[in-house]
Coordinates of C-alpha atoms in Angstrom, one line a residue:
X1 CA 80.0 94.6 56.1
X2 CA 78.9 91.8 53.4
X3 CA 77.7 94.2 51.5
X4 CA 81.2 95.6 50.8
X5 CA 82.8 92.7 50.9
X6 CA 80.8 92.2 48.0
X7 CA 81.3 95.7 46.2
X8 CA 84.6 95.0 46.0
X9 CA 86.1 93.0 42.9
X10 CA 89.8 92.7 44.2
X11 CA 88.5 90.5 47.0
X12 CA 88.5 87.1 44.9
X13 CA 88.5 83.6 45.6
X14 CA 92.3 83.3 45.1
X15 CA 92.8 85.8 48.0
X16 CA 90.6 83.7 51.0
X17 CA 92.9 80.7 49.4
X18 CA 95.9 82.8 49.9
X19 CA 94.5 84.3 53.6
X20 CA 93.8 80.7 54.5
X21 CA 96.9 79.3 53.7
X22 CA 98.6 81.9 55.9
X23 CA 96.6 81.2 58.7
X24 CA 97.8 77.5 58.0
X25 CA 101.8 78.6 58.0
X26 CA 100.9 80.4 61.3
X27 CA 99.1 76.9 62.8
X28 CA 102.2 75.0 61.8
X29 CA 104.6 77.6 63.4
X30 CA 103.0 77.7 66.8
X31 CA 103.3 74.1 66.5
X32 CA 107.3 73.7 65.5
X33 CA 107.8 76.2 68.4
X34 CA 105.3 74.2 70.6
X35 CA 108.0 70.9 69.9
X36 CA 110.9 72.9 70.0
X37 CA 110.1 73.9 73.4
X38 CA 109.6 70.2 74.7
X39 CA 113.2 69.4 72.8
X40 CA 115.2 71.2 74.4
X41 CA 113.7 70.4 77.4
X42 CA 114.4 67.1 77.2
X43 CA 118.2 68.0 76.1
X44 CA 118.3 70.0 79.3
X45 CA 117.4 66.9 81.0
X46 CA 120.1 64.9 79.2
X47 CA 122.8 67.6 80.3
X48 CA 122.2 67.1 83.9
X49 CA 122.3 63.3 84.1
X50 CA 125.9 63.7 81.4
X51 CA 126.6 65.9 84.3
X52 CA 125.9 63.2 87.3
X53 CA 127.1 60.3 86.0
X54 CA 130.5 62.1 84.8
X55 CA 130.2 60.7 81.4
X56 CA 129.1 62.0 77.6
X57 CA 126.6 60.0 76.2
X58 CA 123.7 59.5 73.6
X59 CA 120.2 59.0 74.1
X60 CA 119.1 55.7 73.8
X61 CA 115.6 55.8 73.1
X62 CA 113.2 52.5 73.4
X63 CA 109.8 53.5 71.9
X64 CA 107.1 50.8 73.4
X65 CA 103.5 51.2 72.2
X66 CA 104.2 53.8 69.7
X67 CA 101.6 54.9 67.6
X68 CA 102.3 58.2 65.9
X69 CA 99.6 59.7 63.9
X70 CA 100.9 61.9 61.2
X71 CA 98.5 64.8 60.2
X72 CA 98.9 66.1 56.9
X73 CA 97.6 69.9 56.0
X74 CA 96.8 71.1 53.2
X75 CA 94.2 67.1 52.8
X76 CA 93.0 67.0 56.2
X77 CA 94.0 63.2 56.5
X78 CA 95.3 61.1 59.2
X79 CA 98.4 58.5 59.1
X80 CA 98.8 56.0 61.5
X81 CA 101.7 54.1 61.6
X82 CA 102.9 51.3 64.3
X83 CA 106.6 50.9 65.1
X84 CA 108.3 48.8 67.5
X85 CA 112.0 49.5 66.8
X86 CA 115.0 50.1 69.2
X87 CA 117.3 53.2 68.0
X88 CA 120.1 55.3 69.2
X89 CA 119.9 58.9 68.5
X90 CA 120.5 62.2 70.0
X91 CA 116.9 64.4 70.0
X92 CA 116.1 66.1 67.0
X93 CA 116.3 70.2 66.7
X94 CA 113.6 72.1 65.3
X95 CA 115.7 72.2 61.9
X96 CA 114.7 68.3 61.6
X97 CA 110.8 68.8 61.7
X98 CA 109.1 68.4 58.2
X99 CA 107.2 71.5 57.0
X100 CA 104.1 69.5 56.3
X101 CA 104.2 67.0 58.8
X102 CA 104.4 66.7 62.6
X103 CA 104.1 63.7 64.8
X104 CA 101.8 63.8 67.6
X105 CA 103.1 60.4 70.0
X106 CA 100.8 59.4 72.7
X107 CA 102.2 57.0 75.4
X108 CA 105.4 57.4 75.1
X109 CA 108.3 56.3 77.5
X110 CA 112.0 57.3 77.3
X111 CA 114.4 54.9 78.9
X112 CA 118.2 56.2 79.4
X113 CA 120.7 53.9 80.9
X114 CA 122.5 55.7 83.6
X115 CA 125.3 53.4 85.0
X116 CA 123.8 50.0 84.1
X117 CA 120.3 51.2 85.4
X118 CA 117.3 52.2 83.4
X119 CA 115.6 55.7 84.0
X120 CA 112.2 55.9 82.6
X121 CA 111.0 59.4 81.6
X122 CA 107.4 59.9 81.3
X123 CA 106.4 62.6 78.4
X124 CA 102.8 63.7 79.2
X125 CA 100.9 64.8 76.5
X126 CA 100.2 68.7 75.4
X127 CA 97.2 70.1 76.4
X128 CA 94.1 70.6 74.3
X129 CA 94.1 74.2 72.9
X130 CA 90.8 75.9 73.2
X131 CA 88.4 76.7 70.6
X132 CA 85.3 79.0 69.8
X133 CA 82.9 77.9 67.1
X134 CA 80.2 80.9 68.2
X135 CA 77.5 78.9 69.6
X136 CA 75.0 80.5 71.9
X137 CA 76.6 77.7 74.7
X138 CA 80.2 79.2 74.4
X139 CA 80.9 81.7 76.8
X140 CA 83.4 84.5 74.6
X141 CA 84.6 85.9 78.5
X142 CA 85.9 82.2 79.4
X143 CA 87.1 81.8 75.8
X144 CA 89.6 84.6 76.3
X145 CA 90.7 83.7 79.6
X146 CA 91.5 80.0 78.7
X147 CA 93.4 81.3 75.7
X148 CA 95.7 83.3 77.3
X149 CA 96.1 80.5 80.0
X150 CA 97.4 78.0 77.5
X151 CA 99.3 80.1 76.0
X152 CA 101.3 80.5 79.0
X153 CA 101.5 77.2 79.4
X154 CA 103.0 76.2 76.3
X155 CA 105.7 79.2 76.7
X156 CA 104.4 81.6 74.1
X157 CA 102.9 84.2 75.7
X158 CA 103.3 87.1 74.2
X159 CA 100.6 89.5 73.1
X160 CA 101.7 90.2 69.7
X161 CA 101.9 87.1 68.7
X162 CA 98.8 85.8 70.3
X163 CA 96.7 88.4 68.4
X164 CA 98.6 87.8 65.1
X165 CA 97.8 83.5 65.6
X166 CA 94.4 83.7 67.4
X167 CA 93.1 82.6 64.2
X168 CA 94.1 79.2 65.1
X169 CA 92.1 79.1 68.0
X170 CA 88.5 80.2 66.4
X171 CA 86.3 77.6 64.3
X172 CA 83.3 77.4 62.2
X173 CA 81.5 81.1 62.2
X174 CA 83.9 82.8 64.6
X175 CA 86.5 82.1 61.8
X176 CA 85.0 83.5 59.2
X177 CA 83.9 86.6 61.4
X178 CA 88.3 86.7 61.6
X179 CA 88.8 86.1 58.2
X180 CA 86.5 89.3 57.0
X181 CA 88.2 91.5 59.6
X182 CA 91.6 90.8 57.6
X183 CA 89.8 91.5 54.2
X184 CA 88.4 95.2 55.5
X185 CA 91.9 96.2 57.0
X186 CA 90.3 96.2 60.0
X187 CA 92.8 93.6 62.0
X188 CA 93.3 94.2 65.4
X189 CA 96.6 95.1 66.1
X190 CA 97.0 94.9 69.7
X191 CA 94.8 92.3 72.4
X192 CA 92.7 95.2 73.8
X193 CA 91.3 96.1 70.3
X194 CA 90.8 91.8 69.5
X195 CA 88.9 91.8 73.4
X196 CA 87.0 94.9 72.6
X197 CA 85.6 93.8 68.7
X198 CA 85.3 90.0 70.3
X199 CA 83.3 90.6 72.9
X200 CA 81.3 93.6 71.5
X201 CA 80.4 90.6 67.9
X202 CA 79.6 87.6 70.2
X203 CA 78.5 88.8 73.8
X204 CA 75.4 90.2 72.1
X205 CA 72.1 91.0 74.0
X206 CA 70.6 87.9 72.1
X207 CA 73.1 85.6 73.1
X208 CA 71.8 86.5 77.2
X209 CA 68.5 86.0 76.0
X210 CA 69.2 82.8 74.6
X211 CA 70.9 81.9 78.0
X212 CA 68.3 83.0 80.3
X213 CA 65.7 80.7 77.8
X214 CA 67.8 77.6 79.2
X215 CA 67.4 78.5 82.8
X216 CA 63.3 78.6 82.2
X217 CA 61.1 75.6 82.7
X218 CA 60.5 73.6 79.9
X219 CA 57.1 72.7 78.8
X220 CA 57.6 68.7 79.5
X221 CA 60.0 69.4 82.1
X222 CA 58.9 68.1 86.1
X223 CA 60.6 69.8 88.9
X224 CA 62.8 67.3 89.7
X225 CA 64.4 67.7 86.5
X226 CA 64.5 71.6 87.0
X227 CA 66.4 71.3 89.9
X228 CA 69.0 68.7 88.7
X229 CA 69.8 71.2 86.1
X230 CA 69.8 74.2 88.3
X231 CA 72.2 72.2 90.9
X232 CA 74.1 71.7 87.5
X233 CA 75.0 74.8 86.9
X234 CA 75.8 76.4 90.0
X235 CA 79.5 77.3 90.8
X236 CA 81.2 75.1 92.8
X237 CA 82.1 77.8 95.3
X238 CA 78.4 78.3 96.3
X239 CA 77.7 74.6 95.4
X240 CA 79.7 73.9 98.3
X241 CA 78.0 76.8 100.9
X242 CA 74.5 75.4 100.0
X243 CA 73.8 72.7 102.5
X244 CA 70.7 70.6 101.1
X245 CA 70.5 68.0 99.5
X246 CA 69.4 66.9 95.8
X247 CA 65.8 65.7 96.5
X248 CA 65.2 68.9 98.4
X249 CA 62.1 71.0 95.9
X250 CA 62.1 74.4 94.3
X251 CA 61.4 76.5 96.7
X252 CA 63.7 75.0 99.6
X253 CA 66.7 75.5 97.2
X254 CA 65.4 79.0 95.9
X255 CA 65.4 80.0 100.1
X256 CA 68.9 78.4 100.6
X257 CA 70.1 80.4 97.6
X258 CA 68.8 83.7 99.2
X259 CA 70.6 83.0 102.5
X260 CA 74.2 82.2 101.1
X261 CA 73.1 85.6 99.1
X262 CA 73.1 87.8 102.0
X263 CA 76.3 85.6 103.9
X264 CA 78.1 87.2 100.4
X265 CA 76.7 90.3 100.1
X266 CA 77.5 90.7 104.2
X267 CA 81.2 89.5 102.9
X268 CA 81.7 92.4 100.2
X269 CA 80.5 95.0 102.9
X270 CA 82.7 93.9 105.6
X271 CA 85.9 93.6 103.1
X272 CA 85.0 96.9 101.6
X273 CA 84.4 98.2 104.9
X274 CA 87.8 96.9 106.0
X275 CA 89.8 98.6 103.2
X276 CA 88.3 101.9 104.2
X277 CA 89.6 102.0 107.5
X278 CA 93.0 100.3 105.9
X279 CA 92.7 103.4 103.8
X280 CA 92.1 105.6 106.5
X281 CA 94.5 104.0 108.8
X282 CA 97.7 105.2 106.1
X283 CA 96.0 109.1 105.8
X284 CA 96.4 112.1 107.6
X285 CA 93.6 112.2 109.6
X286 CA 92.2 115.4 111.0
X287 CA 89.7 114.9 113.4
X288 CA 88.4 118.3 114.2
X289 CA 88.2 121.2 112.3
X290 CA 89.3 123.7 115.0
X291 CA 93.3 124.7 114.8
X292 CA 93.5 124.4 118.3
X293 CA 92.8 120.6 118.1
X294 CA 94.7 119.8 114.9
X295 CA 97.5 120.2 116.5
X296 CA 97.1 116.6 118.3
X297 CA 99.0 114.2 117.4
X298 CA 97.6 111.9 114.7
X299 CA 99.0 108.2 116.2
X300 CA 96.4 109.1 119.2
X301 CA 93.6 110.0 117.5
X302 CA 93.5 107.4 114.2
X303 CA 93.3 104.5 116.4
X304 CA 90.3 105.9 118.6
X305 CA 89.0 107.0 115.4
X306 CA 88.7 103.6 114.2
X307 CA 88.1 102.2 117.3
X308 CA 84.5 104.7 117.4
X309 CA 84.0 103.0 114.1
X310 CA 84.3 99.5 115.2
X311 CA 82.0 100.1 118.3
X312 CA 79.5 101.5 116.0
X313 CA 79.6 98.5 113.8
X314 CA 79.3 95.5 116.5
X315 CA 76.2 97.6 118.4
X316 CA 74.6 98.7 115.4
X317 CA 71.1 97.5 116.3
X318 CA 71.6 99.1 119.4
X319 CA 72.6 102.9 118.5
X320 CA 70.2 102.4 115.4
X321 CA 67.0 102.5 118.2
X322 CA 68.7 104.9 120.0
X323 CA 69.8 108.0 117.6
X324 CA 68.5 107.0 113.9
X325 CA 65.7 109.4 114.5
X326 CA 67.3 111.9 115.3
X327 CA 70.3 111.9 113.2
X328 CA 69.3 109.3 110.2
X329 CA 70.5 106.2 109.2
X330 CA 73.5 104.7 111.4
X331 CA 75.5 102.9 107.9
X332 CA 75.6 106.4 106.2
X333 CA 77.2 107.7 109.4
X334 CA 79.5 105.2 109.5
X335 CA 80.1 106.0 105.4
X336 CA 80.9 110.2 106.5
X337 CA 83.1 108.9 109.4
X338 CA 85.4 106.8 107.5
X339 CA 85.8 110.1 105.1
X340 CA 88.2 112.4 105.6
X341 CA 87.5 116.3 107.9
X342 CA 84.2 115.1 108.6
X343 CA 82.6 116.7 111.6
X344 CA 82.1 114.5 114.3
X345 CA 78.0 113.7 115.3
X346 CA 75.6 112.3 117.8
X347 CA 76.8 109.0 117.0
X348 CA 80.8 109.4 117.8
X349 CA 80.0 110.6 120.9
X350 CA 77.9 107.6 122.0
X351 CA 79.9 105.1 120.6
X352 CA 83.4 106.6 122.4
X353 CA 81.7 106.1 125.4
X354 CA 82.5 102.6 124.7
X355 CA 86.0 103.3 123.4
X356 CA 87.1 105.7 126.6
X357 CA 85.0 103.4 129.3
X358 CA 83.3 106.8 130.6
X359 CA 80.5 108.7 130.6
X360 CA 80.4 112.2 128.3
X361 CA 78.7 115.0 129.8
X362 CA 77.3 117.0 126.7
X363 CA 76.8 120.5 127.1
X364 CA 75.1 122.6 124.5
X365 CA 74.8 126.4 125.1
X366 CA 70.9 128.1 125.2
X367 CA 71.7 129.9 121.4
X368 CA 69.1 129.6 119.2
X369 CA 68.0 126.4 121.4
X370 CA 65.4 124.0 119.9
X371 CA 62.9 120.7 120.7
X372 CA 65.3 118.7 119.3
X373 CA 68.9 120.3 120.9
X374 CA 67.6 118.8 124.1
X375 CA 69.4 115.2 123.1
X376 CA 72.5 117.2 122.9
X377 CA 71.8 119.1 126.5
X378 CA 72.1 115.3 128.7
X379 CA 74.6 112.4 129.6
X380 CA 75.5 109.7 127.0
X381 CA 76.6 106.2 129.4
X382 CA 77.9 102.9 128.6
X383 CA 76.6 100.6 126.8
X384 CA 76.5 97.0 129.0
X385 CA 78.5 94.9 129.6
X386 CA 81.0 98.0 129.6
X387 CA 81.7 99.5 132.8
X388 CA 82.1 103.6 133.3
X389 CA 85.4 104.2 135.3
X390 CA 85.2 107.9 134.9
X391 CA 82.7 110.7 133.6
X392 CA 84.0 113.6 131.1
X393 CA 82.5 116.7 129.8
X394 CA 82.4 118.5 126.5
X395 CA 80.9 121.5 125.6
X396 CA 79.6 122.3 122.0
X397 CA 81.8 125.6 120.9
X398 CA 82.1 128.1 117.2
X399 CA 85.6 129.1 116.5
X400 CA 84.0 132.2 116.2
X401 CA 82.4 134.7 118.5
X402 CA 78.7 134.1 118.1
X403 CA 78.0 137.7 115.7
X404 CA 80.2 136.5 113.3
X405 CA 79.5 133.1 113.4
X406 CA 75.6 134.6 112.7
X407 CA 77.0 136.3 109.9
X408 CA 78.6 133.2 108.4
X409 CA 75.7 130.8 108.4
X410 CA 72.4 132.8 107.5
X411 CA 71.9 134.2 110.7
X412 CA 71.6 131.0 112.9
X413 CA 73.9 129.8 115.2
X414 CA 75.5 126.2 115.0
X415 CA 78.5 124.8 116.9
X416 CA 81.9 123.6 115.0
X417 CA 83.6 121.8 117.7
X418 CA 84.1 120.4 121.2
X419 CA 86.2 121.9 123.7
X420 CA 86.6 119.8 127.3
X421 CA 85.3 121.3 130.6
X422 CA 87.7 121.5 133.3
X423 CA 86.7 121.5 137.1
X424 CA 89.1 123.8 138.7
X425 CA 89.9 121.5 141.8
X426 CA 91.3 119.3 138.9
X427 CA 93.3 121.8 136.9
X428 CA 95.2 123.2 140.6
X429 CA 95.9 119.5 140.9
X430 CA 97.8 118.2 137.5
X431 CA 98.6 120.1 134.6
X432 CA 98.5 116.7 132.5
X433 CA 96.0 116.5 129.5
X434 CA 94.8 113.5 130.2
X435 CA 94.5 113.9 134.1
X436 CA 92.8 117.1 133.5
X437 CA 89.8 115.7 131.1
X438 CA 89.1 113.6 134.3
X439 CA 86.3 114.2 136.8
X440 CA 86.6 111.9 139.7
X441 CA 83.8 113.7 142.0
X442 CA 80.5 115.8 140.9
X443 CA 81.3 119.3 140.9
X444 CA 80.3 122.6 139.9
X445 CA 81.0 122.7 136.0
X446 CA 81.8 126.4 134.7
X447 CA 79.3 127.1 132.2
X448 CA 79.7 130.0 130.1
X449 CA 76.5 132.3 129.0
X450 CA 76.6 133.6 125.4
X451 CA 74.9 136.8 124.7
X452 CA 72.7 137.6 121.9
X453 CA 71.4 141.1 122.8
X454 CA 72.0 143.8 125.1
X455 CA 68.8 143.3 126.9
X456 CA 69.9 140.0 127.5
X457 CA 73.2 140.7 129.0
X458 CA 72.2 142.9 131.4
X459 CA 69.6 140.4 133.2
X460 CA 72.0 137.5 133.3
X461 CA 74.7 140.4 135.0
X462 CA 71.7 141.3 137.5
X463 CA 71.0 137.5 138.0
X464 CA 74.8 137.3 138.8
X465 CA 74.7 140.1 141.0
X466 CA 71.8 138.4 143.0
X467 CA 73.3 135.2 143.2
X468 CA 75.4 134.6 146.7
X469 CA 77.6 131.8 145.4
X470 CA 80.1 133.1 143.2
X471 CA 82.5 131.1 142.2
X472 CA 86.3 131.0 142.8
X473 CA 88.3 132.7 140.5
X474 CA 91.8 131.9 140.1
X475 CA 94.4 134.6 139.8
X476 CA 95.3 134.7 136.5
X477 CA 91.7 134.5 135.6
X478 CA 90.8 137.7 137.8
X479 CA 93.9 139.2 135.8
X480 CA 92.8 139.0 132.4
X481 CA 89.2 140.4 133.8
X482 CA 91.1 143.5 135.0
X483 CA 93.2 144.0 131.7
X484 CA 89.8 143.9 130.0
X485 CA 88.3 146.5 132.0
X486 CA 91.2 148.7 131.9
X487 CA 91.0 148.4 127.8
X488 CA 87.3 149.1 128.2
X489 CA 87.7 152.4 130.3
X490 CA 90.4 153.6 128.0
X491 CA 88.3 153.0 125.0
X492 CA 85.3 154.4 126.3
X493 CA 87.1 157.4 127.7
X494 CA 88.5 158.0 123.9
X495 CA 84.9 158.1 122.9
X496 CA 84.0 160.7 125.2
X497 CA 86.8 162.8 123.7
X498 CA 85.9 162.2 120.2
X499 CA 82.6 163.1 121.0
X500 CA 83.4 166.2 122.9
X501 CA 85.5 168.0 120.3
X502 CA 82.8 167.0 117.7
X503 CA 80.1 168.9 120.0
X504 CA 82.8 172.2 120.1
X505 CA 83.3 172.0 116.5
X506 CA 79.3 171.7 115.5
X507 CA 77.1 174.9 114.3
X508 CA 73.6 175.5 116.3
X509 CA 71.7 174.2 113.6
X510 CA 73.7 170.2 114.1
X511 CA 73.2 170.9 117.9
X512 CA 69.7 171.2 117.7
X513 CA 69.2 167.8 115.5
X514 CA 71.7 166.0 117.8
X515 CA 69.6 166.8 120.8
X516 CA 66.0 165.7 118.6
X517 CA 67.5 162.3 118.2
X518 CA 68.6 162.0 121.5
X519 CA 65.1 163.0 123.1
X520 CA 63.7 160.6 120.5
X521 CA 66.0 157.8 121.5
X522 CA 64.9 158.4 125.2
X523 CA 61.3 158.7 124.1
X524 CA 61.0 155.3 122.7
X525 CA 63.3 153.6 125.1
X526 CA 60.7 154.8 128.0
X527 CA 58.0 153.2 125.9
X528 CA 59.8 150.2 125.7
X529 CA 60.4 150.0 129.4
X530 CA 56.5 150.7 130.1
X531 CA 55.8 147.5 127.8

C-alpha cells in the first residue's frame, strides 16, 4: 500500500493538508450538532415552565464558577477565561456558534425565577467520546461497540454518518491507517465494510500473541503478584461466581476457575437444550412413522413426547448403567429425540415408564432373533420412587408383511413400529382407547407367529393342532378366517383349471418333461424327508 502511495505523484502534501482539514470541518460539525442538541433541549425546558406559570418570559441566566475553555483548531491552543457576570438572554441557536470556536462550560448552574422562586437546573457535562490509538492494549471489538453507544447517546446515530465522521474517533496510527484508505479510493462506504477492514488491520494474530504474553509469568514476578493481576482481569460476572478470596495461591484459583467452568458450560447445555424442546413444542410432531398412528392427535403426544425427554434428562445416570451398552450414549439419544420423525428406541420406552406410571410389556417376534433382541423380549418397570398403577404391552410390528419388508432392507428383518396388545376380556368390556391399552389382571396375551418358510408353518399348524387350549375367538374374528378360506378355495380351484386345460392343450413330448420334473421334485423332497 506505501508503495503506491508513493508511485503516485498526484498524492502531495497539499492534498493530506486538504484531507485533514476536512476531517477538521467534520469534528466541528458533530460538535455544533452535539450543542444544538442540548439547546433546544433546554428551550424545551423553558416552554413547559412558560407553560406552568402562565406567563412569557426570558431566561435569566446566573453563571457561578464559570470557567469556559475556548479551543481553537487549526493552533491546538487552549483559552481560559473567568467570568462572573449576571445577564439576561434567551439561549443561543446553532446559527450563533462561532465556526472556529466552541465553549466547553464545566460546572454550570442555570437559575430561572418561576413566580418569585429560584429553579436551579443542573447541566451535566457530555460524555467522553472514545478513541483508538492502535496499541496492542486496545481492544478494536470494544472500540466499535463503545462508538456506536455514544453515538446514541448524543442523538446521532445514524450509520452514514458515523462511517463518514469515524475519523474523529481514531488517533495516532489508526488515523493515518484512515487517512490512506481515503487516498486509495478505498473508503468504506457503509459500517459493515469499516467493521470488516477494522477488524481484519488491527485484530491481527500478533496482537493475540501480544495479549497472551501479558497473561504469562514474568521473570521477576512472585505468585502473589500473578494472581492480583489474574483477579484483575477477570470479568466481573465470574469475579462475582468465584468464591475465594485474594490470598488464596495459583492453583486453588486455577481449580475454582474450572468449576464455575463446568456450572457455565452446564448452563449453555440446559438453555440450548431448552430451546429445542421450545422448538419442538411449536412443530408438527410425528411420533411414529406408521399411518395408522399419525393419525393421533398431536396435543396428546407433544407433551408426553417431552415429558420422555425430561425423564431422560433428571435419571440420566441411571438409564446410562442401564441401556448405554446396548444402544450407545444416552445425550446423543436425547439429541435424535428432540429431532423431528425419529424412530422411537430402547430408551423412550424406559423412560415412559416414568411418564405413564406403568410397566411396558415388550414383545419382540422370533424373526431373525439375536443375543442381543433378548433386552427387547422382557418387562421395562418403574424407576423408584415412582409407583406402577398398571402394566401395558407393545409388540414390535413392519408396516409390511415380513417378504417384502425382507426385500426392502437386504434381506433382514427389522421392526418399524409399535402396535398395543389387547386382552380380549378388556376389548368385550370398553371400546375406549385408553381403557383398552389397560391390563388390570395377567392374562393370556395373543401372540402372533410370523412365518418365514413353508417348513416352518406347517410345524407351528401341527403344534396348534396338538395343543388342547385354544383360544377364544370372537365372532367377527372367526368371520374374516372363513372369508379367507373361502378366497383360498376359489383361488386354488382356478389353479386346478388353469392347469387342466394346459395339460389337454400340451403335445406328448411336454407331457413327458412335465412328468420328469414332477418325479424329480418328489425324488428330492423324499431325500429331504429321510434327512
Amino acid at each position: 500500500m506505501f508503495e503506491s502511495i508513493e508511485a503516485n505523484p498526484s498524492l502531495t502534501a497539499s492534498h493530506q493538508d486538504e484531507v485533514m482539514h476536512k476531517n477538521v470541518e467534520s469534528k466541528q460539525q458533530s460538535n455544533r450538532m452535539l450543542y444544538a442538541g442540548m439547546i433546544a433541549k433546554m428551550n424545551c425546558m423553558l416552554n413547559k415552565l412558560n407553560k406552568f406559570t402562565g406567563s412569557v418570559m426570558t431566561s435569566p441566566i446566573m453563571t457561578q464558577n464559570s470557567e469556559a475553555k475556548v479551543e481553537q483548531y487549526g493552533t491546538g491552543r487552549l483559552l481560559t477565561l473567568k467570568t462572573n457576570t449576571s445577564s439576561e438572554h434567551t439561549l443561543p441557536t446553532t446559527s450563533d456558534l462561532t465556526k472556529h470556536e466552541i465553549k466547553y462550560v464545566e460546572n454550570t448552574s442555570s437559575e430561572f425565577l418561576v413566580n418569585g422562586t429560584k429553579r436551579l437546573i443542573m447541566i451535566s457535562p457530555s460524555s467522553e467520546a472514545p478513541v483508538f490509538h492502535r496499541k496492542h492494549s486496545e481492544s478494536p471489538a470494544q472500540f466499535l461497540i463503545h462508538v456506536q453507544e455514544y453515538v446514541k447517546s448524543v442523538r446521532l446515530y445514524d450509520r452514514l454518518t458515523l462511517v463518514n465522521g469515524i475519523s474523529q474517533f481514531l488517533r495516532e496510527s489508526a488515523l493515518e491507517w484512515y487517512c490512506q484508505l481515503r487516498l486509495s479510493y478505498r473508503q468504506p462506504q457503509t459500517w459493515e465494510e469499516f467493521t470488516e477492514l477494522f477488524l481484519a488491520q488491527f485484530n491481527t494474530p500478533i496482537r493475540r500473541a501480544r495479549q497472551e504474553t501479558e497473561w504469562e509469568q514474568k521473570p521477576n514476578e512472585t505468585e502473589t503478584d500473578l494472581v492480583k493481576h489474574l483477579l484483575c482481569r477477570i470479568r466481573n460476572d465470574l469475579f462475582n461466581m468465584i468464591r475465594i478470596s485474594r490470598n488464596a495461591s495459583l492453583d486453588e484459583i486455577i481449580a475454582e476457575i474450572q468449576q464455575v467452568e463446568d456450572i457455565l458450560y452446564r448452563r449453555a447445555k440446559d438453555e440450548q437444550l431448552s430451546n429445542q424442546l421450545e422448538q419442538l413444542s411449536l412443530q408438527k410432531i410425528e411420533t411414529l412413522p406408521n399411518r395408522r398412528y399419525n393419525k393421533c392427535d398431536s396435543h396428546k403426544t407433544t407433551p408426553r413426547l417431552i415429558r420422555t425427554i425430561i425423564e431422560l434428562m433428571a435419571n440420566e445416570n441411571y438409564y446410562q448403567t442401564m441401556y448405554s451398552q446396548y444402544v450407545g450414549p444416552i445425550d446423543i439419544a436425547i439429541k435424535s429425540i428432540c429431532k423431528n420423525h425419529t424412530f422411537s428406541e430402547l430408551y423412550e420406552i424406559a423412560a415412559l415408564c416414568n411418564v405413564l406410571q406403568c410397566n411396558i410389556r415388550s414383545i419382540y417376534p422370533k424373526i431373525d432373533f439375536q443375543h442381543y433382541t433378548a433386552l427387547w423380549q422382557s418387562v421395562f418397570t418403574t424407576v423408584p420412587p415412582v409407583i406402577a398403577k398398571y402394566s401395558i404391552a407393545i409388540l414390535w410390528s413392519h408396516a409390511q408383511n415380513e417378504n417384502d419388508a425382507r426385500i426392502m432392507n437386504n434381506s433382514t428383518w427389522s421392526p418399524n413400529h409399535f402396535v398395543p396388545l389387547l386382552s380380549l376380556n378388556s376389548q368385550n368390556e370398553s371400546n375406549d382407547y385408553y381403557n383398552s391399552m389397560l391390563i388390570y389382571s395377567a392374562v393370556q396375551i395373543r401372540i402372533p407367529e410370523y412365518q418365514s418358510s413353508p417348513s416352518r408353518r406347517v410345524r407351528i399348524d401341527d403344534s396348534i393342532e396338538k395343543d388342547p387350549a385354544e383360544p377364544i375367538i370372537s365372532g367377527s374374528v372367526q368371520n374374516r378366517k372363513t372369508d379367507q378360506e373361502n378366497q383360498r378355495q376359489i383361488q386354488l380351484e382356478k389353479k386346478r383349471q388353469r392347469n387342466r386345460s394346459s395339460r389337454m392343450s400340451e403335445t406328448e413330448e411336454q407331457r413327458q418333461i412335465r412328468l420328469e420334473k414332477a418325479r424329480e421334485r418328489n425324488r428330492s423332497i423324499r431325500m429331504n424327508d429321510t434327512e
